[in-house]
Amino acid sequence: MGGGGGASATNIMVVMVVMLSVTWLIPARAGPSAAQCKEERALGVNACRSLTEGKGLTPQCCQRVRVSHAECICPDVTPGMLALIGDVNRAVRLVERCGRRVPHHFKCGAITTP
């Protein structure tokens, strides 16, 4: 047991380091909490208020679009909200103009993208 123990311990250490590295590099994919979603929606409404006022996109709005979680935003997308923006195609163009890709046939609340 004396001679093989060192190699075995080294192998275990290497495996542990690799596992920890992967854990740190690939964060857990747990979704945001209800409180985080509520905050995210409030930040989005404030940052993108210019759209409801007939003005264009602002850098603050685009930043919120890029970092917001679909699972926080989509449950609140209603036909009334879509009416404020105009139509689905316009909404998709606005999101894409901010640098976020929108998949075809993506269901988000009351709308489905073309």
CSV table of C-alpha atoms in Angstrom, one decimal:
chain,number,residue,atom,x,y,z
A,1,MET,CA,0.0,0.0,0.0
A,2,GLY,CA,2.9,2.3,0.6
A,3,GLY,CA,4.1,2.7,-3.0
A,4,GLY,CA,0.7,3.1,-4.8
A,5,GLY,CA,-0.8,5.5,-2.3
A,6,GLY,CA,1.0,8.6,-3.6
A,7,ALA,CA,-0.2,8.0,-7.2
A,8,SER,CA,-3.7,7.3,-6.1
A,9,ALA,CA,-3.8,10.5,-4.0
A,10,THR,CA,-2.5,12.5,-6.9
A,11,ASN,CA,-5.1,11.1,-9.2
A,12,ILE,CA,-7.9,12.0,-6.7
A,13,MET,CA,-6.5,15.5,-6.3
A,14,VAL,CA,-6.4,16.0,-10.1
A,15,VAL,CA,-10.0,14.8,-10.4
A,16,MET,CA,-11.1,17.2,-7.6
A,17,VAL,CA,-9.4,20.2,-9.2
A,18,VAL,CA,-11.0,19.5,-12.6
A,19,MET,CA,-14.4,19.1,-11.0
A,20,LEU,CA,-14.1,22.3,-9.0
A,21,SER,CA,-12.8,24.2,-12.1
A,22,VAL,CA,-15.8,23.0,-14.1
A,23,THR,CA,-18.2,23.9,-11.3
A,24,TRP,CA,-16.7,27.5,-11.2
A,25,LEU,CA,-16.6,27.9,-14.9
A,26,ILE,CA,-20.1,26.6,-15.5
A,27,PRO,CA,-22.4,28.2,-13.0
A,28,ALA,CA,-25.6,26.5,-11.9
A,29,ARG,CA,-28.5,27.1,-14.2
A,30,ALA,CA,-31.1,27.7,-11.6
A,31,GLY,CA,-33.6,30.3,-12.7
A,32,PRO,CA,-34.1,33.6,-11.0
A,33,SER,CA,-36.3,33.7,-7.9
A,34,ALA,CA,-39.7,35.4,-7.8
A,35,ALA,CA,-38.2,38.4,-6.1
A,36,GLN,CA,-35.4,38.7,-8.7
A,37,CYS,CA,-38.0,38.5,-11.5
A,38,LYS,CA,-40.1,41.2,-9.9
A,39,GLU,CA,-37.0,43.5,-9.6
A,40,GLU,CA,-36.0,42.6,-13.2
A,41,ARG,CA,-39.5,43.6,-14.5
A,42,ALA,CA,-39.5,46.9,-12.6
A,43,LEU,CA,-36.0,47.7,-13.9
A,44,GLY,CA,-37.2,46.9,-17.4
A,45,VAL,CA,-40.3,49.0,-17.2
A,46,ASN,CA,-38.3,52.0,-16.0
A,47,ALA,CA,-35.4,51.5,-18.5
A,48,CYS,CA,-37.8,51.1,-21.5
A,49,ARG,CA,-40.4,53.7,-20.6
A,50,SER,CA,-39.3,55.7,-23.7
A,51,LEU,CA,-41.0,53.1,-25.9
A,52,THR,CA,-44.4,53.7,-24.4
A,53,GLU,CA,-43.8,57.4,-24.9
A,54,GLY,CA,-43.3,57.0,-28.6
A,55,LYS,CA,-39.6,57.6,-28.4
A,56,GLY,CA,-36.8,55.2,-29.6
A,57,LEU,CA,-34.6,52.8,-27.8
A,58,THR,CA,-32.2,54.1,-25.2
A,59,PRO,CA,-28.9,52.5,-24.2
A,60,GLN,CA,-30.4,51.7,-20.8
A,61,CYS,CA,-33.3,49.9,-22.4
A,62,CYS,CA,-31.1,47.9,-24.6
A,63,GLN,CA,-28.9,46.9,-21.6
A,64,ARG,CA,-32.0,45.6,-19.8
A,65,VAL,CA,-33.1,43.7,-22.9
A,66,ARG,CA,-29.7,42.0,-23.1
A,67,VAL,CA,-29.6,40.9,-19.5
A,68,SER,CA,-33.3,40.1,-18.7
A,69,HIS,CA,-34.4,36.6,-18.3
A,70,ALA,CA,-37.2,35.5,-20.6
A,71,GLU,CA,-38.7,33.4,-17.8
A,72,CYS,CA,-39.2,36.7,-15.8
A,73,ILE,CA,-40.5,38.8,-18.7
A,74,CYS,CA,-42.7,36.5,-20.8
A,75,PRO,CA,-45.4,35.7,-18.2
A,76,ASP,CA,-46.3,39.4,-18.2
A,77,VAL,CA,-46.4,39.9,-22.0
A,78,THR,CA,-50.1,40.5,-22.7
A,79,PRO,CA,-51.9,41.6,-25.9
A,80,GLY,CA,-52.3,45.0,-24.3
A,81,MET,CA,-48.5,45.3,-23.9
A,82,LEU,CA,-48.1,44.3,-27.5
A,83,ALA,CA,-50.5,47.0,-28.5
A,84,LEU,CA,-48.2,49.6,-26.9
A,85,ILE,CA,-45.3,48.5,-29.0
A,86,GLY,CA,-47.2,48.0,-32.2
A,87,ASP,CA,-46.9,44.5,-33.5
A,88,VAL,CA,-44.9,41.3,-33.1
A,89,ASN,CA,-42.5,42.1,-35.9
A,90,ARG,CA,-41.7,45.5,-34.4
A,91,ALA,CA,-41.1,44.0,-31.0
A,92,VAL,CA,-38.7,41.4,-32.5
A,93,ARG,CA,-36.8,44.2,-34.4
A,94,LEU,CA,-36.5,46.2,-31.2
A,95,VAL,CA,-35.0,43.3,-29.3
A,96,GLU,CA,-32.7,42.4,-32.1
A,97,ARG,CA,-31.6,46.0,-32.5
A,98,CYS,CA,-30.4,45.7,-28.9
A,99,GLY,CA,-28.2,42.7,-29.8
A,100,ARG,CA,-30.3,39.9,-28.6
A,101,ARG,CA,-31.4,37.2,-31.0
A,102,VAL,CA,-35.1,36.1,-31.0
A,103,PRO,CA,-35.7,32.5,-32.2
A,104,HIS,CA,-38.5,31.8,-34.8
A,105,HIS,CA,-41.8,30.6,-33.3
A,106,PHE,CA,-40.7,31.6,-29.8
A,107,LYS,CA,-43.7,31.8,-27.4
A,108,CYS,CA,-43.5,34.6,-25.0
A,109,GLY,CA,-46.6,35.3,-23.0
A,110,ALA,CA,-49.5,36.2,-25.3
A,111,ILE,CA,-47.4,36.3,-28.4
A,112,THR,CA,-45.5,33.9,-30.7
A,113,THR,CA,-42.7,35.3,-32.8
A,114,PRO,CA,-42.8,34.7,-36.6
